[in-house]
Structures are given as structure tokens and as C-alpha cells.
Short mmCIF file of C-alpha atoms in Angstrom, two decimals:
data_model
loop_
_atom_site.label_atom_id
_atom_site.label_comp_id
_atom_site.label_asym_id
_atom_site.label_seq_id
_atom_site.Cartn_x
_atom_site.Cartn_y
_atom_site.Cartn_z
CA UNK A 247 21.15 9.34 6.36
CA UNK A 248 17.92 7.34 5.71
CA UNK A 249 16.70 7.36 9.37
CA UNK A 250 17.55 11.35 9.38
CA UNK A 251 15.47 12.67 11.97
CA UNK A 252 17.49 10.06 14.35
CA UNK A 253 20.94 11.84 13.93
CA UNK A 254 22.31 11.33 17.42
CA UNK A 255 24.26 14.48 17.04
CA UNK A 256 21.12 16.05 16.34
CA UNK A 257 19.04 14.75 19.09
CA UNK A 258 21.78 14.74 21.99
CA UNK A 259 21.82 18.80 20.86
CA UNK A 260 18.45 18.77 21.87
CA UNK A 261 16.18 18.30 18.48
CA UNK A 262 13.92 15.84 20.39
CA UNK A 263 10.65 15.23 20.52
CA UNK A 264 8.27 14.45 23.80
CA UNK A 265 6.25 11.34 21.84
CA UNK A 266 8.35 10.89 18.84
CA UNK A 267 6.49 7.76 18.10
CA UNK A 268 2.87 6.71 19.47
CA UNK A 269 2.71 3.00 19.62
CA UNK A 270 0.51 0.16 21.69
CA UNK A 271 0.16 2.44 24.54
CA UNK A 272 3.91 3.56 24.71
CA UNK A 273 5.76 6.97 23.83
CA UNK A 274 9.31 7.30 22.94
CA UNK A 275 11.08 10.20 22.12
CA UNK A 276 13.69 10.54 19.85
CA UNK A 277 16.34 10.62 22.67
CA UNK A 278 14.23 6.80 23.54
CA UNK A 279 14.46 5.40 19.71
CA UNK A 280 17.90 6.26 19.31
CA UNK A 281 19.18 5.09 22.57
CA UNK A 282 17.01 1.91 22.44
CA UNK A 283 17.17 0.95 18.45
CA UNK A 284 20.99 1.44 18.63
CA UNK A 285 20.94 -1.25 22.08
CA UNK A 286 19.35 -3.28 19.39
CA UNK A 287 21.86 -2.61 16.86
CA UNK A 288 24.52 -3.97 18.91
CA UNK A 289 22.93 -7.31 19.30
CA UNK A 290 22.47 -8.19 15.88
CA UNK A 291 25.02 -6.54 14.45
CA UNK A 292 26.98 -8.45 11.67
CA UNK A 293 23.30 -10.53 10.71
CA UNK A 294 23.21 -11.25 6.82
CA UNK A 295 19.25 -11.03 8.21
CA UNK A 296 16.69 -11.02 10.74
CA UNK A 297 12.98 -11.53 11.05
CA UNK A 298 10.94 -9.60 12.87
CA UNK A 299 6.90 -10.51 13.57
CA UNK A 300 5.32 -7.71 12.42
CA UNK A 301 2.92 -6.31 15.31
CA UNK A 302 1.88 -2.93 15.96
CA UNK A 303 4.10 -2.50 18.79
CA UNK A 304 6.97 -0.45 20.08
CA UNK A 305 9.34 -4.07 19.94
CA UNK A 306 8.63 -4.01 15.88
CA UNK A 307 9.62 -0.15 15.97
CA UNK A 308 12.50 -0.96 17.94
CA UNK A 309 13.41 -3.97 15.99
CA UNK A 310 13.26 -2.37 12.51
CA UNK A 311 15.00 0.93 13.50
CA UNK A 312 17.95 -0.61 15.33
CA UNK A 313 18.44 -2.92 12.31
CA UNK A 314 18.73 -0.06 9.83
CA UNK A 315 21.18 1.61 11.84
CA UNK A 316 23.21 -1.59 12.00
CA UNK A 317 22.62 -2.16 8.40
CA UNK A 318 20.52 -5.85 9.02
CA UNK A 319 18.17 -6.18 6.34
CA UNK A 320 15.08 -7.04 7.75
CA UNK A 321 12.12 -9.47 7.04
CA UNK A 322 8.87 -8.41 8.34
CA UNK A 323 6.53 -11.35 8.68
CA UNK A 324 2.61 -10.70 9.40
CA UNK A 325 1.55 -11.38 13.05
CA UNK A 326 -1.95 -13.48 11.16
CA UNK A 327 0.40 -15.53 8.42
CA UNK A 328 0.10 -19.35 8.32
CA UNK A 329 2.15 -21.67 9.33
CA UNK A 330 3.22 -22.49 5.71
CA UNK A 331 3.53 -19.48 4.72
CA UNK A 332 5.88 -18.23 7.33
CA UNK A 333 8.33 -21.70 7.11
CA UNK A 334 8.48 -20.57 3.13
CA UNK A 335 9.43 -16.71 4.25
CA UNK A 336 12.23 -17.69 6.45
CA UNK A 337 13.48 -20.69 4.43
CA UNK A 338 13.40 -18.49 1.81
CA UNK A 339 15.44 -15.09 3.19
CA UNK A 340 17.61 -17.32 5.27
CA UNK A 341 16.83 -15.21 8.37
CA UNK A 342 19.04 -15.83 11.19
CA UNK A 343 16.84 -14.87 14.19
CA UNK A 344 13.68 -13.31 15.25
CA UNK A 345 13.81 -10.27 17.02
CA UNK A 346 11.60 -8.60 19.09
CA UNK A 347 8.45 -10.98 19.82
CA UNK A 348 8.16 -14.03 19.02
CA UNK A 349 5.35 -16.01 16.85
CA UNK A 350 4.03 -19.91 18.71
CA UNK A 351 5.76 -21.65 16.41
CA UNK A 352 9.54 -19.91 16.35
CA UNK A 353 10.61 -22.57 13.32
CA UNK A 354 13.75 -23.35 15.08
CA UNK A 355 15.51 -19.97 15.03
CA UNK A 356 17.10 -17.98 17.70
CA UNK A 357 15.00 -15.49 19.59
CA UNK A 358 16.84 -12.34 20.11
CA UNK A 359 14.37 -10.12 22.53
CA UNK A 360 14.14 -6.04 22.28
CA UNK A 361 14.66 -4.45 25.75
CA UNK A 362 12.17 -1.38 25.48
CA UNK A 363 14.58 0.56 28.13
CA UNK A 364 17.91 -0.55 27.14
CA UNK A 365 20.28 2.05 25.73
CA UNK A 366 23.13 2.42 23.90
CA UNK A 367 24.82 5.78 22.53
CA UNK A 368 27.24 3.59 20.01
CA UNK A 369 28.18 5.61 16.49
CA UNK A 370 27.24 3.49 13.96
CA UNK A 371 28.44 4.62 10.39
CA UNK A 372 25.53 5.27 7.62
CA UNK A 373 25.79 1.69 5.36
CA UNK A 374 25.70 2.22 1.89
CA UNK A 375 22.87 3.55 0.11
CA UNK A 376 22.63 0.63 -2.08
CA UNK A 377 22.39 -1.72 1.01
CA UNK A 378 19.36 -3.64 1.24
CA UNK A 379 17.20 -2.37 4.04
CA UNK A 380 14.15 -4.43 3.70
CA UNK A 381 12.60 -8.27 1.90
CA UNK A 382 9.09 -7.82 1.55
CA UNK A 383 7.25 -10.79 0.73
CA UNK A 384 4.26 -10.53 -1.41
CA UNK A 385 1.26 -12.31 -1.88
CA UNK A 386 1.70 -15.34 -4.19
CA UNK A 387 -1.34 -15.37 -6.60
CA UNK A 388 0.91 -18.42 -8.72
CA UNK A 389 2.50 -19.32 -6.33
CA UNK A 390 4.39 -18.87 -2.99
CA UNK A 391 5.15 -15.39 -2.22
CA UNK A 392 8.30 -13.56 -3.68
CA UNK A 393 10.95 -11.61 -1.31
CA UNK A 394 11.20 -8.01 -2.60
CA UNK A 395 14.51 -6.56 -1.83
CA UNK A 396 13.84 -2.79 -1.28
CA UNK A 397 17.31 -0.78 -1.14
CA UNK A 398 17.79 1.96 1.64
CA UNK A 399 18.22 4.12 -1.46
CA UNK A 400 15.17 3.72 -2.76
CA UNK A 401 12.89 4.23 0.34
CA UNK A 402 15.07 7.58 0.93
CA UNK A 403 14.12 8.52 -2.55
CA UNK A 404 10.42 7.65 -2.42
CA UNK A 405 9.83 9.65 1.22
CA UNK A 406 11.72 12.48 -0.29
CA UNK A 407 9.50 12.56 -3.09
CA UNK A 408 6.30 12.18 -1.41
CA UNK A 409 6.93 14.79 1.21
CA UNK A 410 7.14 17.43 -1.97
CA UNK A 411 3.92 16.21 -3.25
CA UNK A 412 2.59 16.01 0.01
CA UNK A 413 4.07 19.24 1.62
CA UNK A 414 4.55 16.65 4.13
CA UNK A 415 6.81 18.24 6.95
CA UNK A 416 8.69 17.72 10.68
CA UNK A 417 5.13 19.51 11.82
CA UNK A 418 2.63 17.09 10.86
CA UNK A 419 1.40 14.43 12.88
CA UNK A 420 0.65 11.31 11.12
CA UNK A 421 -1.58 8.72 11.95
CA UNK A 422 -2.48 5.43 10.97
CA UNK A 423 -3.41 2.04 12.13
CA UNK A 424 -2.53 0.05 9.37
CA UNK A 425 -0.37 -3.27 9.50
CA UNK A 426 4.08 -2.54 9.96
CA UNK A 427 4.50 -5.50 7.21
CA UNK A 428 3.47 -3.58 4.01
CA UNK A 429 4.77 -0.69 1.91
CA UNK A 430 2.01 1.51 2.99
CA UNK A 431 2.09 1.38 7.16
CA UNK A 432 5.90 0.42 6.81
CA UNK A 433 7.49 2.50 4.65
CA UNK A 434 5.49 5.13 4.42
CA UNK A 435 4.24 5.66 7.44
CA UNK A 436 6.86 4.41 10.15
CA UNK A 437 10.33 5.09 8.21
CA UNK A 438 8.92 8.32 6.46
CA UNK A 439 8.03 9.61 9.59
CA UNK A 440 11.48 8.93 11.19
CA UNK A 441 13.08 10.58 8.24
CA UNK A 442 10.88 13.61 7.41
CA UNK A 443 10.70 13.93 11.53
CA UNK A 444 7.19 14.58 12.30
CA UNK A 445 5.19 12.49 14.98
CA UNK A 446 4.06 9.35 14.26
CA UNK A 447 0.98 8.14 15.87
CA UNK A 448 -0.20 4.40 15.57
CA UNK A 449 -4.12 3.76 16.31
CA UNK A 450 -3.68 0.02 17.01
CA UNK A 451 -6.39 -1.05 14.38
CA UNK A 452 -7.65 1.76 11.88
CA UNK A 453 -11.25 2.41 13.65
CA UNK A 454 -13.20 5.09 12.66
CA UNK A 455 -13.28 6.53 16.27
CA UNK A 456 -9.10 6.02 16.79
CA UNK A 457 -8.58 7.90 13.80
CA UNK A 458 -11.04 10.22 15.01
CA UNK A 459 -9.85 10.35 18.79
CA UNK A 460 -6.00 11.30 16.99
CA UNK A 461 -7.26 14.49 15.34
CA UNK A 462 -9.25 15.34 18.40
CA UNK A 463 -6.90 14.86 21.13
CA UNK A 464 -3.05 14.19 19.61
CA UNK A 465 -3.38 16.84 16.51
CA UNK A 466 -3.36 14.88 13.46
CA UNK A 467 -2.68 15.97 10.44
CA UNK A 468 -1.92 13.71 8.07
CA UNK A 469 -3.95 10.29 8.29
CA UNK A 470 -3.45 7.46 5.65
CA UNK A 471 -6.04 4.38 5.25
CA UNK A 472 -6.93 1.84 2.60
CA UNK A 473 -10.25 1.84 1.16
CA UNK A 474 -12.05 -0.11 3.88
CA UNK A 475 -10.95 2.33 6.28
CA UNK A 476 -12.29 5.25 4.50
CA UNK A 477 -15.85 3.89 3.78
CA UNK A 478 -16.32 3.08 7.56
CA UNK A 479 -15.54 6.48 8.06
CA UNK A 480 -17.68 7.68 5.57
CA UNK A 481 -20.48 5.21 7.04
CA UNK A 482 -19.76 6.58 10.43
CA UNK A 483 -20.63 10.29 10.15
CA UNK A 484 -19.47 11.82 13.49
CA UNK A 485 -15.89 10.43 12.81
CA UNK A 486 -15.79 11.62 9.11
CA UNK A 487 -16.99 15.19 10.08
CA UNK A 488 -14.03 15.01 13.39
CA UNK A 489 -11.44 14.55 10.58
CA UNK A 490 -11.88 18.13 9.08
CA UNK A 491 -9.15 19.49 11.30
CA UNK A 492 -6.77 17.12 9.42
CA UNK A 493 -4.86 18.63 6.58
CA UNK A 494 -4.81 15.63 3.90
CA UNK A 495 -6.42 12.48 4.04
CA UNK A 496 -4.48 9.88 2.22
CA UNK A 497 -6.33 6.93 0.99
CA UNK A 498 -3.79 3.72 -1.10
CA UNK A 499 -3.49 0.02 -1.56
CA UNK A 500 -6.50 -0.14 -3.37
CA UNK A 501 -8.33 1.84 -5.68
CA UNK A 502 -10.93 4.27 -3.67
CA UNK A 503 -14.19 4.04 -4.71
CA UNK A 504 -15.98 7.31 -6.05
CA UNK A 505 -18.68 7.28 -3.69
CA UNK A 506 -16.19 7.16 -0.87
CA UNK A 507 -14.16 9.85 -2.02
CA UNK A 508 -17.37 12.24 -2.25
CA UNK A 509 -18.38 11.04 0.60
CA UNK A 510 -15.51 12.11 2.48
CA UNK A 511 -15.53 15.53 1.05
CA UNK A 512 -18.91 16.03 1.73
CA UNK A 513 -18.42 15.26 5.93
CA UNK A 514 -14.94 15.86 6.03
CA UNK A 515 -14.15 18.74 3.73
CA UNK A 516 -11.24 16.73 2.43
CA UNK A 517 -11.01 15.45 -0.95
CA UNK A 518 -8.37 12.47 -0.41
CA UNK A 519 -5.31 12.38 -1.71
CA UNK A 520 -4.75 8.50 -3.72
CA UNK A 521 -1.57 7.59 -4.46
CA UNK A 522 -0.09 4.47 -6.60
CA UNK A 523 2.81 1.80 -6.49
CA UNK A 524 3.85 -1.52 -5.66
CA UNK A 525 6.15 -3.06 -3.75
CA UNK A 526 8.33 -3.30 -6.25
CA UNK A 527 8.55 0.16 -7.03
CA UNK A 528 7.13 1.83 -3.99
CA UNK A 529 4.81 5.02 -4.75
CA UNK A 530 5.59 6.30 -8.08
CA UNK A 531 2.02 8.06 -8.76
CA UNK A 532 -0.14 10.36 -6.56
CA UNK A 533 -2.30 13.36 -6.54
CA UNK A 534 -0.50 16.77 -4.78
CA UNK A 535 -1.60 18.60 -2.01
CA UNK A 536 -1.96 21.72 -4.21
CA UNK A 537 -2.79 20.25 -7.13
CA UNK A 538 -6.02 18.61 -8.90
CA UNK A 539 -7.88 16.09 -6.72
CA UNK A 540 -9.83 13.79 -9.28
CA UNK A 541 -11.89 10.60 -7.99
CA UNK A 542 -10.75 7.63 -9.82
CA UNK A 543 -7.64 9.26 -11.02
CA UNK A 544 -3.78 8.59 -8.94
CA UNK A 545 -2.44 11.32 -10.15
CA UNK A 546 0.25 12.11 -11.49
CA UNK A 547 4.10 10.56 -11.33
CA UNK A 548 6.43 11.72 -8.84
CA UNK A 549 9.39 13.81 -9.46
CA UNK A 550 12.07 11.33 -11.26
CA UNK A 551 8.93 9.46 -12.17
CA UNK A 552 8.38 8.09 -15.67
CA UNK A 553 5.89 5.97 -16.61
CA UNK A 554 4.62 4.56 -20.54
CA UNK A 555 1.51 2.41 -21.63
CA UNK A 556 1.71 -0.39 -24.10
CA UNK A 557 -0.21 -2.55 -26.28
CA UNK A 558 -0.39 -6.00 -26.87
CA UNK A 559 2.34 -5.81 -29.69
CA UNK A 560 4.74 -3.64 -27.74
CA UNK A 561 4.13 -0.20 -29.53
CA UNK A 562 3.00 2.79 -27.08
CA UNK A 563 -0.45 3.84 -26.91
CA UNK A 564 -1.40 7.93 -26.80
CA UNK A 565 -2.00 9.69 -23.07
CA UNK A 566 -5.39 10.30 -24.69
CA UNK A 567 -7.38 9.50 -21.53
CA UNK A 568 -9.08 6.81 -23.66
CA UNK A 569 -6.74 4.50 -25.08
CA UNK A 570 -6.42 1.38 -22.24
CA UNK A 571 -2.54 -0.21 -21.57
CA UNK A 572 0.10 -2.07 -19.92
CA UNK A 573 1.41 0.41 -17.40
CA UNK A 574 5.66 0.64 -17.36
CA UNK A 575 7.43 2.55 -14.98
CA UNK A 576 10.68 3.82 -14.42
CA UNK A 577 11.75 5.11 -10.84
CA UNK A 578 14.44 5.44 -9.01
CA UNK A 579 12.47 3.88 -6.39
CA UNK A 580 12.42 0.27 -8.37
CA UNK A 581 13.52 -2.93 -6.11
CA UNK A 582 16.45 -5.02 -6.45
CA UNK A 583 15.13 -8.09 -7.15
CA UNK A 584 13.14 -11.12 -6.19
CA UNK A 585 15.51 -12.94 -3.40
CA UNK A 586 16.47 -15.96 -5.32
CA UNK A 587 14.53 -15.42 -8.20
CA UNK A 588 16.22 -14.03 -10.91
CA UNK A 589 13.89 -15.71 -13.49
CA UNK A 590 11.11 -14.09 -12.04
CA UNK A 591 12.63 -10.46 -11.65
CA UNK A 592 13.20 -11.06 -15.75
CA UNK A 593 9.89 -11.07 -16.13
CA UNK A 594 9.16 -7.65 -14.82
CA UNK A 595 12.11 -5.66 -15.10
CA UNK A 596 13.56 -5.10 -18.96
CA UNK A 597 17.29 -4.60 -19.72
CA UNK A 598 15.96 -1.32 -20.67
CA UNK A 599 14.93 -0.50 -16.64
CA UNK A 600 11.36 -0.35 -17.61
CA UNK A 601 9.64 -2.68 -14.75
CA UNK A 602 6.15 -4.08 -15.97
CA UNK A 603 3.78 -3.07 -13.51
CA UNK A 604 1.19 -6.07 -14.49
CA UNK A 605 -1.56 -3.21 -13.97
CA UNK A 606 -3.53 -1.75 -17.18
CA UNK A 607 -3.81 2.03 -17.25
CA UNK A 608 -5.38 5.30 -19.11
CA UNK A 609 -3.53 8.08 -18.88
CA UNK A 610 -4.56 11.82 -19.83
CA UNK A 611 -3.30 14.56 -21.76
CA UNK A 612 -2.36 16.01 -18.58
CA UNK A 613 -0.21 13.40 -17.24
CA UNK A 614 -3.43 12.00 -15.08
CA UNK A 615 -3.03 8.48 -14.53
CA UNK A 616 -6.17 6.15 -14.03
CA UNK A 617 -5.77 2.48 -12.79
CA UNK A 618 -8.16 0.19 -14.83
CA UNK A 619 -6.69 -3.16 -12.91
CA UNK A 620 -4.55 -5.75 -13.03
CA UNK A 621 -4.19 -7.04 -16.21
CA UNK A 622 -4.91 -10.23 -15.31
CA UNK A 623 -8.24 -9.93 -13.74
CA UNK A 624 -8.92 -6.04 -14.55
CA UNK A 625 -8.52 -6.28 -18.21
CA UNK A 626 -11.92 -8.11 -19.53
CA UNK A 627 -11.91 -8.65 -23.37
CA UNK A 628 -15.30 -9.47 -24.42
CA UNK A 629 -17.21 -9.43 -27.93
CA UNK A 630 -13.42 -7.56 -29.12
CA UNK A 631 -13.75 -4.85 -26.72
CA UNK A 632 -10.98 -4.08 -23.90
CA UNK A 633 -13.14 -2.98 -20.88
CA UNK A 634 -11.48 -1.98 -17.51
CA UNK A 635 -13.67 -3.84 -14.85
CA UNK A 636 -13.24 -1.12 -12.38
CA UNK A 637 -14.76 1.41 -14.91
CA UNK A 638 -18.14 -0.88 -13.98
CA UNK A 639 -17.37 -1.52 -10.61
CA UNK A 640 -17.82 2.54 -10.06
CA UNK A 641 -21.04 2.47 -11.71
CA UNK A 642 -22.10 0.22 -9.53
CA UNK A 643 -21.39 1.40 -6.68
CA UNK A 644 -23.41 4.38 -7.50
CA UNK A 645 -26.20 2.28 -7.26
CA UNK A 646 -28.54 3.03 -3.83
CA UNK A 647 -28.67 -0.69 -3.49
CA UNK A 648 -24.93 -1.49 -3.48
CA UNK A 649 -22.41 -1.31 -0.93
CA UNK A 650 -19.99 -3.36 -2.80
CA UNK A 651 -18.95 -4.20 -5.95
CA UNK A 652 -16.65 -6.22 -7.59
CA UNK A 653 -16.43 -7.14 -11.56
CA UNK A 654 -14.69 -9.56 -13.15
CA UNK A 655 -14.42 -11.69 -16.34
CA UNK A 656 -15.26 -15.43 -17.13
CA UNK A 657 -14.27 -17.68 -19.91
CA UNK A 658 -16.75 -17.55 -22.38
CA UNK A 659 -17.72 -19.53 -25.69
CA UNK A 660 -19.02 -16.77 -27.53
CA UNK A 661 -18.19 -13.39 -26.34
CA UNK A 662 -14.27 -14.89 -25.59
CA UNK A 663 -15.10 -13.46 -21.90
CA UNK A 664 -18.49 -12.23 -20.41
CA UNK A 665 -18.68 -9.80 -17.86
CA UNK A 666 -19.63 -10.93 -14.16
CA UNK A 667 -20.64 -8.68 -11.07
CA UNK A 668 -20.78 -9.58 -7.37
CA UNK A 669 -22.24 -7.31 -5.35
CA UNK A 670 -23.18 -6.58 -1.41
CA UNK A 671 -26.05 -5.24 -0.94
CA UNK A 672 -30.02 -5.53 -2.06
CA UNK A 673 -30.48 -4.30 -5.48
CA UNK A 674 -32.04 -6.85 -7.93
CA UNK A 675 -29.86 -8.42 -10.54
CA UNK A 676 -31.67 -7.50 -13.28
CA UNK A 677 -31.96 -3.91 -12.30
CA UNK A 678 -28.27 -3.46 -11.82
CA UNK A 679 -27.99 -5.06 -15.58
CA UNK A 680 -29.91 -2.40 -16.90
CA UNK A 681 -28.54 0.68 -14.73
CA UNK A 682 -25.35 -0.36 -16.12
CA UNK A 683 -26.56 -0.31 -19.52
CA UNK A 684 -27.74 2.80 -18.95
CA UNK A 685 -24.80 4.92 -17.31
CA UNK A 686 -22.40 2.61 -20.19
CA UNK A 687 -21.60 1.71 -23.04
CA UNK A 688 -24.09 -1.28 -23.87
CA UNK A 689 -21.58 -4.18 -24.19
CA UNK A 690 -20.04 -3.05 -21.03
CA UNK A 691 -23.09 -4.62 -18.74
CA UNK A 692 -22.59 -7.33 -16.60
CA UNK A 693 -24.63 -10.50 -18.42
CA UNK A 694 -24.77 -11.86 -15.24
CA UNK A 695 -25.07 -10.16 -11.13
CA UNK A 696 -24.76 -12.28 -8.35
CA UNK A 697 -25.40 -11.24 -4.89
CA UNK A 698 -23.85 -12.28 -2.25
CA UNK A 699 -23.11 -11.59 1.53
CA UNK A 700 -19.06 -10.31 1.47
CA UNK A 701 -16.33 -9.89 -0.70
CA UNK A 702 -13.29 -11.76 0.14
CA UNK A 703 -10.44 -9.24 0.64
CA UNK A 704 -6.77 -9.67 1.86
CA UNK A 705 -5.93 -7.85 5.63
CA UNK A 706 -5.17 -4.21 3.54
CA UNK A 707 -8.49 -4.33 1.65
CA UNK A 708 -7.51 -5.74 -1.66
CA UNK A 709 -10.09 -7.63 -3.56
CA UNK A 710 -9.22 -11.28 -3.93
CA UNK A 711 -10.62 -11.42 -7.83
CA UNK A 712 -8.69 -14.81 -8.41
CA UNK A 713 -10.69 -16.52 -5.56
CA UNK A 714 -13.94 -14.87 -6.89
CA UNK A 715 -13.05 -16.55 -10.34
CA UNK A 716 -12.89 -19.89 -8.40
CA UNK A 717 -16.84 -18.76 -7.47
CA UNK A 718 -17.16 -18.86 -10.91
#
């Protein structure tokens, strides 16, 4: 059972929980999401698929629970998407309705509302495991975004693997206050709670103090955040320093800078757990909870996990913690598919089962994996040298006079690419040139620093590179 903490045999026997789930000011209780997602179930039972608007609420719980028990893939669209964007995501899945709130502009659709107090106690039977549960839409960097279809199977998989690497159990409480449209607040941190069974608590927006207020007063335990979330925790020392009660602190989406992570440690006592994976393949890398904590490193791959790098020409490269590659996974976590796009899923996903992450890796003797990038925008190849831009981009930010840093490569006539910083904060250029030179390899230094007053970022804390090439 993918929702297993939600067996109604199990709760009406009495394995319920006061504030199963922590949401927008509401509790519910086990007893309250079965009761009320199954009332849900019953009204869109028989949907090829719904949409549901994404906001931190206990409606988007609602919605998403009381379509998996029915078996309705469902379509979560961001609350802050445009209006373009959101006609090509339902044109797209062919979404039948939106349930639970609905956005201004409903694009003609039905609107089928959640009743927060409704209940049903209808026995719905488990679908199959191969059943698609979820369409993820990604961010188009070419071009619109893609539908990921995500299989009940594989999110089952993934939480099962994480809680072993986690020692993630029915007696944590986890907390978070990251969007219910992603892989990271969705996935992980809404449907694994509901099948490992330990309270989920959502913060509304991931402030320092919320997360802080949730170890203090609701006993958190585990706490996941993107990068962002962590260095305004870091910059706000009475919240870091509040968090040491927690037992992991998980930090994903993007990679964590160094300084954060020892910063963290330092007021927290908690060296963060990072983690790796896409939504194509979910989280197929990440550190343990009794195992080595590295900054810069993800870790190592989950259990069923196996991942290969490979050059240019196809051959594999050595796990000699030097040598630079195209990361390939296998998983049983991998998607289905791009909805409607089989041309593009054959460009990531071999015959062979090998997908092609698109991100360039070093891995170590020990099975340590290190994210240089995308290959895209990560992967600079200047003067004949492959040089990981993120490799820079933590030397940087070791700087005193740099709060942010982001590298990146531009055409060049000469050097085929030259290496470009941008950085936040109020070092000079020609300082930061040198410091580089000095911590690196030479003809790893920028040849050119801008500064400038913010990084443009997507709402989980990804850099936008390919709009800081259009700087360029």
C-alpha cells in the first residue's frame, strides 16, 4: 500500500495520530485524512486526471491523498505559475478538473471543491503498483515544460529507501515549508510521511524562525530545506543554534554550499545530510545518517542504486575522485516517461535502462559521488581543460567578501570558453581573480568577475545559469 500509514483497518483499530498532518493552521489526524481524502476519492473517482493548484494547504493534502486512494493521477500546478504556462500544463495532461482551490483564471475546467469535514469510510482497493500516481512538470530550459509520469511504484521504492539511509521512522516529526509541487516537499516530504507514518509538520514558508518555532514547540526531528533556506539559517544565529534538538538536517534541490554546511555544524551541531535526484528518477544519491558526512559530496547511491560516468566517446571513466563525467543512473525509482513525448524520453532513457542524468559527476573510490553541474552550463571547457564550475563557485564563496557565487562559461575565440563569475557581495574583481588563482589550479580563474546585486534563482533555489548567460 503506497499511502501505508492510512490503512483504514489500521487506523479504525486505533493506530491514529492527534495531528497527523500540520498544515495552514489545521490538524488532521489520521482518522481526519482517511475519512476526508476517501470523501474526495468518491468524487473523482473514474478521472483519467485531475489538477490540483498546488498551495500549502490542507485542500492540496486532501486533494492529492484522496486521488491516490482512488487511483487519479494527479497534476500539481504551482500556486505563482503564469498564465501560459499553466494553459500548456493542462492542455498538455488533459486534466479533467481542478480540485481543491481554484487558480483566477480556471481555463475552462470543472471545479470540483474539497470539503475539509466531509467523510467517507468507502474500501477502495490498492491500484496497481505500476499505476501512474503523479505528472510533474518541469522547468522548460528549451522549451515548454515536460510532464514526468512518476509511477506509485517508484515513489514507494524511493521512501523505502530513504527511510534506511535516513533511519527515518513513524517517530520523527518532519518539517518543512517548502512548495507541494516538487519532488522534494511532495514526495518526500508529504507522501513519505504518510507512508513511513511519522508527523508531518508544514511551516507555511521555510523561515528561519518557523523552522525554529517546530523544533521548539512541535518536536521536530527531521527538517528538510534547499540551500536558501539553510544559509538564512546559518545567517540567523539564534534559529541555527534552536535546531540542535533536531536529529538530521536535510538540505537538496541544489547543491549546498561549503560554507553553509560548516556553518550549520558549527551553530547547529548538525552536519546536513545532501541528497541527489531528479524528477525523473527521484533521489537516487544521499549521504546516511550513520555514515560519512562530506561537504560537497551527495553521497552515496541508494540501495538498488546504480549509477556510471561517461566520456565524450561513450567509454566509462574510473571512480578515481578525479576523472569528471556524464552521470547515468539506474533505479528502480526511474519515471515512465515524458507525457506525450516519446522523442524526448529517447533522449534520456537508453534501451539499456540507463537514464542520462544531463549532470557531470566525480565519483570516489569509495562510491562518493560529487555533482560538478549540469553539463550544459556546469561543464566549462576552456584552453582543453574540463573544469566543473561549481568546483570555483566553492572557492568563492570562501571569500569574506562573497555571499554569492555563481560561475559559468562564455563562448570564447581563443580559449573555446572563458570562465565568468557573478558574485553578491563587495569583494573587488580583481582580488577574487587572484584568490582563485591562488586556492586553484591557474587556468581555473575566472578572466572576468562581475558584481552584481542578486542572483536570479527559480522558487526552490536553483540558479538560473541560462538567464545569466543571456547577461553575458
Amino acid at each position: 500500500m503506497l499511502l501505508a500509514s492510512l490503512n483504514p483497518a489500521a487506523v479504525a483499530a486505533g493506530a491514529d495520530l492527534g495531528d497527523a498532518v500540520r498544515i495552514d493552521g489545521v490538524s488532521l489526524s489520521r482518522s481526519d485524512l482517511v475519512g476526508a481524502a476517501t470523501s474526495v476519492a468518491e468524487r473523482v473517482g473514474g478521472a483519467s486526471r485531475v489538477a490540483v493548484l498546488a498551495t500549502p494547504t490542507a485542500a492540496t493534502v486532501l486533494a492529492v491523498t484522496g486521488c491516490l486512494i482512488a487511483g487519479v493521477p494527479v497534476v500539481p500546478v504551482p500556486a505563482d505559475v503564469g498564465a501560459a504556462e499553466r494553459r500548456h500544463i493542462l492542455a498538455d495532461s488533459r486534466a479533467q478538473a481542478w480540485l481543491g482551490e481554484l487558480p483566477e483564471e480556471a481555463e475552462g475546467l470543472p471545479h470540483v471543491p474539497v470539503r475539509l469535514h466531509a467523510r467517507s469510510w468507502h474500501r477502495y482497493p490498492e491500484p496497481s503498483p505500476d499505476a501512474a500516481a503523479l505528472i510533474i512538470y518541469t522547468s522548460g530550459t528549451t522549451g515548454p515544460p515536460k510532464g514526468v509520469v512518476v509511477s506509485r511504484r517508484a515513489i514507494a521504492a524511493d521512501i523505502d529507501m530513504l527511510a534506511q539511509a535516513w533511519e527515518w521512522t513513524p517517530q520523527d516529526t518532519l518539517v518543512h515549508g517548502l512548495p507541494l509541487y516538487h519532488v522534494h516537499g511532495l514526495v518526500l516530504g508529504l507522501l513519505g510521511s504518510l507512508r513511513v507514518g511519522n508527523r508531518f509538520v508544514h511551516t507555511g514558508k521555510p523561515k528561519p524562525a518557523a523552522y525554529a518555532r517546530a523544533v521548539r514547540e512541535l518536536g521536530g526531528t527531521l527538517l528538510f530545506g534547499v540551500p536558501t533556506v539553510w544559509s538564512r539559517v546559518v545567517e540567523d544565529g539564534d534559529a541555527a543554534r534552536a535546531l540542535a534538538p533536531a536529529r538530521l538536517l536535510v538540505s537538496g534541490s541544489a547543491a549546498l554550499p561549503v560554507p553553509v554546511f560548516d556553518g550549520l555544524a558549527a551553530l547547529s551541531g548538525h552536519r546536513a545530510i545532501e541528497r541527489y535526484g531528479s524528477t525523473e528518477t527521484l533521489i537516487t544519491l544521499s549521504t546516511f545518517a550513520s555514515g560519512e558526512r562530506r561537504p560537497g559530496w551527495v553521497g552515496l547511491p541508494l540501495q538498488g542504486v546504480t549509477t556510471r560516468l561517461v566520456a565524450d566517446d561513450g567509454t566509462e571513466l574510473p571512480h578515481d575522485g578525479e576523472s569528471i563525467g556524464q552521470l547515468h543512473v539506474q533505479s528502480p525509482t526511474l519515471f515512465d516517461g515524458y507525457l506525450n513525448r516519446p522523442d524526448a524520453t529517447a533522449e534520456v532513457l537508453g534501451d539499456d535502462g540507463w537514464y542520462h542524468t544531463g549532470d557531470v559527476a566525480v565519483i570516489d573510490s569509495s562510491g562518493m559521488h560529487r555533482i560538478v553541474g549540469r553539463e550544459s552550463v556546469d561543464l566549462i571547457k576552456s584552453g582543453g581543460f574540463r573544469i566543473g564550475a561549481g568546483e570555483i563557485e566553492t572557492v568563492l564563496l570562501q571569500h569574506a567578501g562573497v555571499r554569492e557565487a555563481a560561475v559559468i562559461g562564455a563562448p570564447d575565440a581563443d580559449l573555446g570558453q572563458r570562465i565568468i563569475a557573478f558574485v553578491v557581495g563587495d569583494a573587488q574583481p580583481d582580488e577574487l581573480i587572484d584568490y582563485v588563482a591562488q586556492q586553484l589550479s591557474v587556468h581555473k580563474r575566472p578572466r572576468e568577475v562581475r558584481v552584481v546585486e542578486s542572483l536570479p534563482r527559480n522558487a526552490m533555489g536553483k540558479l538560473l545559469k541560462k538567464e545569466l548567460a543571456q547577461w553575458v
